[in-house]
PDB file of C-alpha atoms in Angstrom:
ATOM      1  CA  UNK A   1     120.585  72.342 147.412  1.00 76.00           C
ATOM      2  CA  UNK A   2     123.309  71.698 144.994  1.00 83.00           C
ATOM      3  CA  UNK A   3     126.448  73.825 144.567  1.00 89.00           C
ATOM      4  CA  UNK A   4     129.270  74.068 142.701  1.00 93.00           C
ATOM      5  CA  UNK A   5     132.561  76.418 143.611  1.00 95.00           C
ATOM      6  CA  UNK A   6     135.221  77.596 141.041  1.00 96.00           C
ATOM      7  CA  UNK A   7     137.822  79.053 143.800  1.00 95.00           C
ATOM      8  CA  UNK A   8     139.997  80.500 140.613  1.00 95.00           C
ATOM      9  CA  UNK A   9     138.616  83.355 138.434  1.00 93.00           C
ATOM     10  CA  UNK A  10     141.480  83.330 136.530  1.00 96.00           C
ATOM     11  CA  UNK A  11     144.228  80.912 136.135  1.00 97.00           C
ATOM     12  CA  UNK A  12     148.019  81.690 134.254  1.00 97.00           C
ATOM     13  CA  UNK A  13     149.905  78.812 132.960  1.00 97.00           C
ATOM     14  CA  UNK A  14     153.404  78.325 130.682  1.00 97.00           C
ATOM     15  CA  UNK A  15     152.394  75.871 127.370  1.00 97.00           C
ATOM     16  CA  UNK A  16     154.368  72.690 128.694  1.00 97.00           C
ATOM     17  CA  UNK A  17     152.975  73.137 132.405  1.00 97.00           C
ATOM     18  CA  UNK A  18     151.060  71.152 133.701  1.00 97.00           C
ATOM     19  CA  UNK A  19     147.721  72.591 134.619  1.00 97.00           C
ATOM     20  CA  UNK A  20     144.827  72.254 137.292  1.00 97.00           C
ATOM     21  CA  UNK A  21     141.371  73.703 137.399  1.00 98.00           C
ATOM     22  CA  UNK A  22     140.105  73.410 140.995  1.00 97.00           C
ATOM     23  CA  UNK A  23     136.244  72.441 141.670  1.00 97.00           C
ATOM     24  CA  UNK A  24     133.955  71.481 144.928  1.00 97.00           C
ATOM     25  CA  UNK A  25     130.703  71.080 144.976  1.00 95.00           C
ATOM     26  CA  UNK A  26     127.744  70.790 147.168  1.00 92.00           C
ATOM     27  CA  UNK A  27     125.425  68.038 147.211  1.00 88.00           C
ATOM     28  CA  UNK A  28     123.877  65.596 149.493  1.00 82.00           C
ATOM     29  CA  UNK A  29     123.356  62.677 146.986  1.00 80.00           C
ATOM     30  CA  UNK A  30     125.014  60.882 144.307  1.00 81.00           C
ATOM     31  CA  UNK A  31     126.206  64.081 141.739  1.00 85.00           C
ATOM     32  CA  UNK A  32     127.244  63.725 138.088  1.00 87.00           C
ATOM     33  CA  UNK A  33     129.452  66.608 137.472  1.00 90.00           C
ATOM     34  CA  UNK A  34     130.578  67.900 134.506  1.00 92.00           C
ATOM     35  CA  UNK A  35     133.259  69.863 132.558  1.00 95.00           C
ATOM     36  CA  UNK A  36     132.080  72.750 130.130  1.00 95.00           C
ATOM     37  CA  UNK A  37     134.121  74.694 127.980  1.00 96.00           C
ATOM     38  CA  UNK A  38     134.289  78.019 125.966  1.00 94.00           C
ATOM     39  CA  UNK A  39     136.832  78.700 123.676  1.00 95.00           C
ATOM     40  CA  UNK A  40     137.444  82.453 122.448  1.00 92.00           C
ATOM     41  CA  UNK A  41     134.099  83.380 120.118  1.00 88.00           C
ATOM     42  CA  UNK A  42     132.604  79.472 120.395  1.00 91.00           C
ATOM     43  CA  UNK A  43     130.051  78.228 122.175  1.00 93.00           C
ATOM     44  CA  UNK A  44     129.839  76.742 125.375  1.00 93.00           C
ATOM     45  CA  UNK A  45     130.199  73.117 125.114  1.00 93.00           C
ATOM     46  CA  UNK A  46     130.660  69.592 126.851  1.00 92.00           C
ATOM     47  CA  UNK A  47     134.514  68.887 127.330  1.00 94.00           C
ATOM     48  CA  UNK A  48     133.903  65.685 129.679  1.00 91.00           C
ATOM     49  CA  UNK A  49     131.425  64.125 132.178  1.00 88.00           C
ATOM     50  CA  UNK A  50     132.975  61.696 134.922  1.00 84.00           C
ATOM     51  CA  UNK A  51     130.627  59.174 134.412  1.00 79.00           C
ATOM     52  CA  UNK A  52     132.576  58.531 131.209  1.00 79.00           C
ATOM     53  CA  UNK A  53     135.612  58.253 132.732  1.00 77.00           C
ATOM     54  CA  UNK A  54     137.702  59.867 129.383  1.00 82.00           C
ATOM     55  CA  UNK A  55     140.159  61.459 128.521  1.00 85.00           C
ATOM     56  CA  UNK A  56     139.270  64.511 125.909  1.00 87.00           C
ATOM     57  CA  UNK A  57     142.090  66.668 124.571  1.00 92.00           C
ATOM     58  CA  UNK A  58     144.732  65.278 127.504  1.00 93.00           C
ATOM     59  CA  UNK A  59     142.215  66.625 129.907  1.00 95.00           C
ATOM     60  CA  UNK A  60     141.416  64.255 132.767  1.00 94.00           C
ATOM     61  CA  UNK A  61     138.581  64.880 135.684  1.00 94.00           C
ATOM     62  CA  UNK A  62     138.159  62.505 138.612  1.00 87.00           C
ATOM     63  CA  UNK A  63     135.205  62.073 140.908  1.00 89.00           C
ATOM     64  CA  UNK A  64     136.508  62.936 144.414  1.00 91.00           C
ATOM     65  CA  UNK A  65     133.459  61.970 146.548  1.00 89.00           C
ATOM     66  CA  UNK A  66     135.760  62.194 150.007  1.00 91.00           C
ATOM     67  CA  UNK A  67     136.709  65.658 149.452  1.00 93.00           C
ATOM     68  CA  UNK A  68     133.478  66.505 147.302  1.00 93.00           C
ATOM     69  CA  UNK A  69     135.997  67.967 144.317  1.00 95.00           C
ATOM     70  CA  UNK A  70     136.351  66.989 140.654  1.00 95.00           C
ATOM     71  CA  UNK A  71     139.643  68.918 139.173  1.00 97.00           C
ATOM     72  CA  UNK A  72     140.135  68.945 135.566  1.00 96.00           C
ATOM     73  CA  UNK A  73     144.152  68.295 135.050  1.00 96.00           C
ATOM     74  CA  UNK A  74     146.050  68.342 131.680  1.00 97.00           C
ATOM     75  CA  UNK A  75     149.982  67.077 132.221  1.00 97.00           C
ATOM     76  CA  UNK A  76     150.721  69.703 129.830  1.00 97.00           C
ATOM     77  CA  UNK A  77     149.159  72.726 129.023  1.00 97.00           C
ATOM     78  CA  UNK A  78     149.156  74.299 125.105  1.00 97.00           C
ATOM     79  CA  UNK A  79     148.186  77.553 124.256  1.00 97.00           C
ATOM     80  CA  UNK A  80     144.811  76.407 122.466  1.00 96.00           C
ATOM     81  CA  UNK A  81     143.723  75.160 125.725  1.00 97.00           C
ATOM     82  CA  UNK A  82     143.040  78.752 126.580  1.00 97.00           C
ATOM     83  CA  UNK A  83     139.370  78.983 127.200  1.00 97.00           C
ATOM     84  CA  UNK A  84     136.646  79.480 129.834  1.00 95.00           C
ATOM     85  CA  UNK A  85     135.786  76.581 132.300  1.00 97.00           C
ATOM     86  CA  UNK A  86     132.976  75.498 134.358  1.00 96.00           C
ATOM     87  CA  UNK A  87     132.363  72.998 136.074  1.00 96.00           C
ATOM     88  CA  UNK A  88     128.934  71.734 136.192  1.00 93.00           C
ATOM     89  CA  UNK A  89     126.727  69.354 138.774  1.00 90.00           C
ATOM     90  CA  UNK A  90     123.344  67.567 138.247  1.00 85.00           C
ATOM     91  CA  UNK A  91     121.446  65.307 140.272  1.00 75.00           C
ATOM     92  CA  UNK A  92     118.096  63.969 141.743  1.00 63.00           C
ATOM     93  CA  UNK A  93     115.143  64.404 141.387  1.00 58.00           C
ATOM     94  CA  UNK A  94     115.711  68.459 140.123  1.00 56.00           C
ATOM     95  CA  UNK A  95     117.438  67.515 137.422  1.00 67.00           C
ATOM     96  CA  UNK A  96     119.015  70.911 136.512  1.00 80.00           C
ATOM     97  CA  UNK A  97     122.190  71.665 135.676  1.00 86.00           C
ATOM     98  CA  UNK A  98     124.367  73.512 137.903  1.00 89.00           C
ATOM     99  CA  UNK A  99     126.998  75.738 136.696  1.00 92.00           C
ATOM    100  CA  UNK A 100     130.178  77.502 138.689  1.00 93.00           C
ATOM    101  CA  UNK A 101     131.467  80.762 138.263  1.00 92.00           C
ATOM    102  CA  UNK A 102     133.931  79.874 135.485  1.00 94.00           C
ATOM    103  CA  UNK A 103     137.571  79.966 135.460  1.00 96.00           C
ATOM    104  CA  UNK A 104     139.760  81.460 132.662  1.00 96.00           C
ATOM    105  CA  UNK A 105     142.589  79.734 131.448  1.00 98.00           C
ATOM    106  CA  UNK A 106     145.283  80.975 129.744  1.00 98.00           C
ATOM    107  CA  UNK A 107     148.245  79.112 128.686  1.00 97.00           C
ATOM    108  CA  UNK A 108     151.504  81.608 127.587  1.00 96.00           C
ATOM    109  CA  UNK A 109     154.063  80.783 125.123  1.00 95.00           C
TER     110      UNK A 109
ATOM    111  CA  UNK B   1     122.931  75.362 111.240  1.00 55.00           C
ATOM    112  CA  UNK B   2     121.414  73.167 113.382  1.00 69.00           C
ATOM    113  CA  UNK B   3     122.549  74.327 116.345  1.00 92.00           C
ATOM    114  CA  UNK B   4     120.567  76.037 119.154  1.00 96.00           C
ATOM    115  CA  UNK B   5     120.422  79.759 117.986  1.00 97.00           C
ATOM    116  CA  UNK B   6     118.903  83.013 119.460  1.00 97.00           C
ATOM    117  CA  UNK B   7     117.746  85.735 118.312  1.00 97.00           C
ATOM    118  CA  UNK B   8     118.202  88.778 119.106  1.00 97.00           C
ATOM    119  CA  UNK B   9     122.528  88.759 119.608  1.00 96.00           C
ATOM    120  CA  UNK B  10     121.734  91.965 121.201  1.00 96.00           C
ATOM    121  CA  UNK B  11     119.456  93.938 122.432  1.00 96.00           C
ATOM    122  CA  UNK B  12     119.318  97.447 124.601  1.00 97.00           C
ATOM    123  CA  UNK B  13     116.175  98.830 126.170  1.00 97.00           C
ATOM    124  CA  UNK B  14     115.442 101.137 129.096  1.00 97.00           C
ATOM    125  CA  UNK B  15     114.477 100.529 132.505  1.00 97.00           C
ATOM    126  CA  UNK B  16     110.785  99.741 132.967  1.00 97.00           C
ATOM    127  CA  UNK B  17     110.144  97.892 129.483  1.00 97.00           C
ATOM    128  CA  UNK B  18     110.035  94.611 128.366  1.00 97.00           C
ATOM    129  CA  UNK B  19     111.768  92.008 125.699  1.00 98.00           C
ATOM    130  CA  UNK B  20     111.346  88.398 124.527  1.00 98.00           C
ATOM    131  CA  UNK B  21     114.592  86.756 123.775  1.00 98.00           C
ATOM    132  CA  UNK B  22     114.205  83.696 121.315  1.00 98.00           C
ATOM    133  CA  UNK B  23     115.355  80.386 121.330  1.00 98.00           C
ATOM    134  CA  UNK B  24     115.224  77.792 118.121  1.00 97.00           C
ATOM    135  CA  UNK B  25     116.702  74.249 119.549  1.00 95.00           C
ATOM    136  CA  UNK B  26     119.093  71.476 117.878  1.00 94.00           C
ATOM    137  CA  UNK B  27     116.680  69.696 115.472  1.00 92.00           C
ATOM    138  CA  UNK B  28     115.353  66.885 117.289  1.00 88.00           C
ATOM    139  CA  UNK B  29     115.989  68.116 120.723  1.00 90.00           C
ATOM    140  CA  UNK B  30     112.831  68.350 122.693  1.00 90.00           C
ATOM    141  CA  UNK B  31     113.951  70.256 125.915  1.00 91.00           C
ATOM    142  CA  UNK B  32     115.100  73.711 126.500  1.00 93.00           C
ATOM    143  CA  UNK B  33     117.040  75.558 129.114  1.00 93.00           C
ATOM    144  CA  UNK B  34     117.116  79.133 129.769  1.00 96.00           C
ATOM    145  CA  UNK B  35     120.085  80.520 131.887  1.00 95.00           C
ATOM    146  CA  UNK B  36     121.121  84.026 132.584  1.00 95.00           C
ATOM    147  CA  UNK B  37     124.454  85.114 132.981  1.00 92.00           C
ATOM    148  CA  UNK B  38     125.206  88.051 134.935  1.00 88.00           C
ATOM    149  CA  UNK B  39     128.850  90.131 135.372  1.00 77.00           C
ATOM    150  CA  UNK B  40     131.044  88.138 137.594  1.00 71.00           C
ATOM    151  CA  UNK B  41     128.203  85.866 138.333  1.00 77.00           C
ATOM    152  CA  UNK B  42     128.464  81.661 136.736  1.00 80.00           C
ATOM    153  CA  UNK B  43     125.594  80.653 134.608  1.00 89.00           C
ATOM    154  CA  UNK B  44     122.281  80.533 136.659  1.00 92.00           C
ATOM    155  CA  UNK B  45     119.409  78.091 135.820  1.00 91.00           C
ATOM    156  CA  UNK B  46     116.206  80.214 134.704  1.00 94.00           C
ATOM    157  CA  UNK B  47     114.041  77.414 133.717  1.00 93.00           C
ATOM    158  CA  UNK B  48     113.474  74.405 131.760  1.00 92.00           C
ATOM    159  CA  UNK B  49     110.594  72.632 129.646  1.00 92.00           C
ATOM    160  CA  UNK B  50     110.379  69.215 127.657  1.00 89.00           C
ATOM    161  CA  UNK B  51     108.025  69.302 124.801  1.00 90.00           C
ATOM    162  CA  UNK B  52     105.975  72.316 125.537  1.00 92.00           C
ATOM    163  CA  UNK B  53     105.900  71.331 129.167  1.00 92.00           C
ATOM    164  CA  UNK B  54     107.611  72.901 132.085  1.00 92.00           C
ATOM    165  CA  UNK B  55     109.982  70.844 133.691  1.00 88.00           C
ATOM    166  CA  UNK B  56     111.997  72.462 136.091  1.00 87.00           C
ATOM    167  CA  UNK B  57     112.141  75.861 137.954  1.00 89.00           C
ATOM    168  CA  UNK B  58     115.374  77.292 139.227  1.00 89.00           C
ATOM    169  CA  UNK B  59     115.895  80.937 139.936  1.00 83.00           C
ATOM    170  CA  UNK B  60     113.547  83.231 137.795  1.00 93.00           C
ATOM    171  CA  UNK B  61     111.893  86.048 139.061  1.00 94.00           C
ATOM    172  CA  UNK B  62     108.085  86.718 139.051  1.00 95.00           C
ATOM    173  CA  UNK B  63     108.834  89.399 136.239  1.00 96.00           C
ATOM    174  CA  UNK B  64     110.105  86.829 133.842  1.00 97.00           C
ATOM    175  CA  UNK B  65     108.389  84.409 132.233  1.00 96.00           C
ATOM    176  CA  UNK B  66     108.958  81.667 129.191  1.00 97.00           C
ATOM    177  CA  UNK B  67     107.214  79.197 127.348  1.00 97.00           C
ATOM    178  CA  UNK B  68     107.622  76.111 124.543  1.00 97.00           C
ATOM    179  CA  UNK B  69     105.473  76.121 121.320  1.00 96.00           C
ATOM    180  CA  UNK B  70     104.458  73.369 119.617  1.00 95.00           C
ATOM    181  CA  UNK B  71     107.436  73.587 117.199  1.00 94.00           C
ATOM    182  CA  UNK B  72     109.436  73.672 119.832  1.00 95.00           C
ATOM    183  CA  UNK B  73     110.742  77.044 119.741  1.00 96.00           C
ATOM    184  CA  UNK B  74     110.947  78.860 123.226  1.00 97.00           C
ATOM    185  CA  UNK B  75     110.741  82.611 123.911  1.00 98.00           C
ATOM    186  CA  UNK B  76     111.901  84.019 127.018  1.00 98.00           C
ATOM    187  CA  UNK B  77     109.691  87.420 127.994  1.00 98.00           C
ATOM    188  CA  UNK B  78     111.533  89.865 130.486  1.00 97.00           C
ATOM    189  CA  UNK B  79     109.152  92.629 131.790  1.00 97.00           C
ATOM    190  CA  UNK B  80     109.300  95.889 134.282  1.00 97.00           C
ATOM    191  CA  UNK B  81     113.370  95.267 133.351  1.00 97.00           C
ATOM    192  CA  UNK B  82     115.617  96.713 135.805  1.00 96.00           C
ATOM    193  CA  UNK B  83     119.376  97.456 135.837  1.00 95.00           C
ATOM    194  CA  UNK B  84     120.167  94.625 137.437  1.00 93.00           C
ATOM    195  CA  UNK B  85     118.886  92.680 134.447  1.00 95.00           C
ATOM    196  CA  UNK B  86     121.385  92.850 132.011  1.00 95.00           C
ATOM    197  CA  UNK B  87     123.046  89.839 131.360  1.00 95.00           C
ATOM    198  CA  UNK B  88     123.636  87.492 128.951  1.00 95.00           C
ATOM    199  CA  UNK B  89     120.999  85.333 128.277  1.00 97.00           C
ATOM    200  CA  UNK B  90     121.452  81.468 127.151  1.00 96.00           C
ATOM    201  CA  UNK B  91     119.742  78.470 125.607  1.00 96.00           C
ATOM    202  CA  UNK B  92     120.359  75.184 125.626  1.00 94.00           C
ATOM    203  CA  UNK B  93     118.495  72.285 124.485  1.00 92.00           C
ATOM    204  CA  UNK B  94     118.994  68.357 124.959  1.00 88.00           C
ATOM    205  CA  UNK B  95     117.590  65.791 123.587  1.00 81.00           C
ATOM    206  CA  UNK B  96     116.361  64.090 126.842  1.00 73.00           C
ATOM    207  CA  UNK B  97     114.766  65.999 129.790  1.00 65.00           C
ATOM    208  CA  UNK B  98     117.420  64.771 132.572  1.00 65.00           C
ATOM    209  CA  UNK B  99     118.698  68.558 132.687  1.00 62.00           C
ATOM    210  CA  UNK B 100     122.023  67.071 131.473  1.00 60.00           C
ATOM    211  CA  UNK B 101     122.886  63.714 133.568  1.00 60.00           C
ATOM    212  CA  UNK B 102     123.467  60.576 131.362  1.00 57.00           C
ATOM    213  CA  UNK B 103     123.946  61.198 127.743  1.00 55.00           C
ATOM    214  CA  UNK B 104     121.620  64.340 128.267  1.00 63.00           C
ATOM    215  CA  UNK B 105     124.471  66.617 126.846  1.00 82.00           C
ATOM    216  CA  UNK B 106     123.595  70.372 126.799  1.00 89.00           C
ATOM    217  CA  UNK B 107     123.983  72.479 123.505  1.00 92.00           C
ATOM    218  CA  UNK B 108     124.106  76.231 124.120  1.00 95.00           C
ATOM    219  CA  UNK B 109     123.492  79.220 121.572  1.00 96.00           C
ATOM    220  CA  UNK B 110     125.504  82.251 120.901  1.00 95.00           C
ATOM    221  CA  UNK B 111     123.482  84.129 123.858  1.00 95.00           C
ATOM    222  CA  UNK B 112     121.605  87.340 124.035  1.00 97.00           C
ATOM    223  CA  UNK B 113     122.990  89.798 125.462  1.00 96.00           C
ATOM    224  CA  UNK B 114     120.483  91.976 127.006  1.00 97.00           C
ATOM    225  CA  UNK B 115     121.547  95.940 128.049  1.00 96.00           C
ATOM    226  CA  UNK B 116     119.367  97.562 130.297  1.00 96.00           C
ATOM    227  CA  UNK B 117     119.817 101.649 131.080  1.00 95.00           C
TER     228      UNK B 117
END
């Protein structure tokens, strides 16, 4: 079975901060995992994948097979990065996407 | 808009009846996803079909059903609702049927946000 754990429901940082979304996950073979993203009345969409191994918005994600994480980090938080975060997983033969519980961002001035 | 939309934005009914939530995809996208997302609960895979075809199961109860017609659409159909069924309901379609892996990006809808009393 494949999880994926958000361990922060919600998450306060100062713009200029740097910031660090925490995610494990659950899974017994090779994962791709994922980093979704809602911004305040927008839809959820695709912020980055770690097969791509970019950089969108200053945001950075690395595959942590080891310690079965993959954190989002930003060196320095601003006040549009305020949003909703998950953190997604798919993998074998299922196919399905796999979502966490979310974590809300919000940067202050 | 091309984007993924649903219809209806939101919906209340009582205990006991039932609803079908719409789903029009991204033009050109041939599979759908259906998630539900409950209070305090992440998103949670309903179901998934490639052109008309089911493709993948996850966590949908007996009393829910959905389908893919031939234009693609998909309706989700929610019956004997309960309490516990209120939730938001989203869409998502893709392009390819890997369930998002690869270039297999997901592209939600607004959601449906279903009140049960």
């Amino acid at each position: 079975a494949q999880r994926v754990t958000q361990p922060e429901k919600l998450l306060s940082v100062f713009k200029g901060a740097p910031v660090e979304l925490k995610c494990n996950y659950s899974y017994s073979g090779s994962p791709e995992l994922f980093w979704y993203v809602q911004y305040s009345r927008q839809r959820l969409q695709l912020l980055l994948r770690h097969i791509s191994r970019e950089s969108i918005k200053g945001f950075t994600a690395d595959l942590n097979k080891g310690e079965t994480s993959f954190h989002l980090k930003k060196p320095f938080a601003q006040e549009e990065d305020s949003a909703m975060y998950y953190c997604a997983l798919t993998g074998g033969s299922a196919r399905q996407l796999t979502f966490g519980s979310g974590t809300q961002l919000t940067v202050l001035p | 808009d091309s984007g993924v939309t649903q219809t209806p934005k939101h919906l209340i009914t009582a205990t006991g009846q039932r609803v079908t939530l719409r789903c029009s995809p991204r033009s050109g996208d041939l599979s759908v996803y259906w998630y539900q997302q409950s209070l305090d609960q992440g998103l949670q895979f309903l179901i998934q079909y490639y052109n008309g075809e089911e493709r993948a199961k996850g966590n949908i109860l007996e009393r829910f059903s959905a389908q893919q017609f031939p234009d693609l659409h998909s309706e989700l159909n929610l019956s004997s609702l309960e309490l516990g069924d209120s939730a938001l309901y989203f869409c998502a379609s893709s392009v390819v049927s890997s369930g998002g892996a690869g270039t297999g990006e997901l592209f939600f809808g607004e959601g449906s946000r279903l009140t049960v009393l």
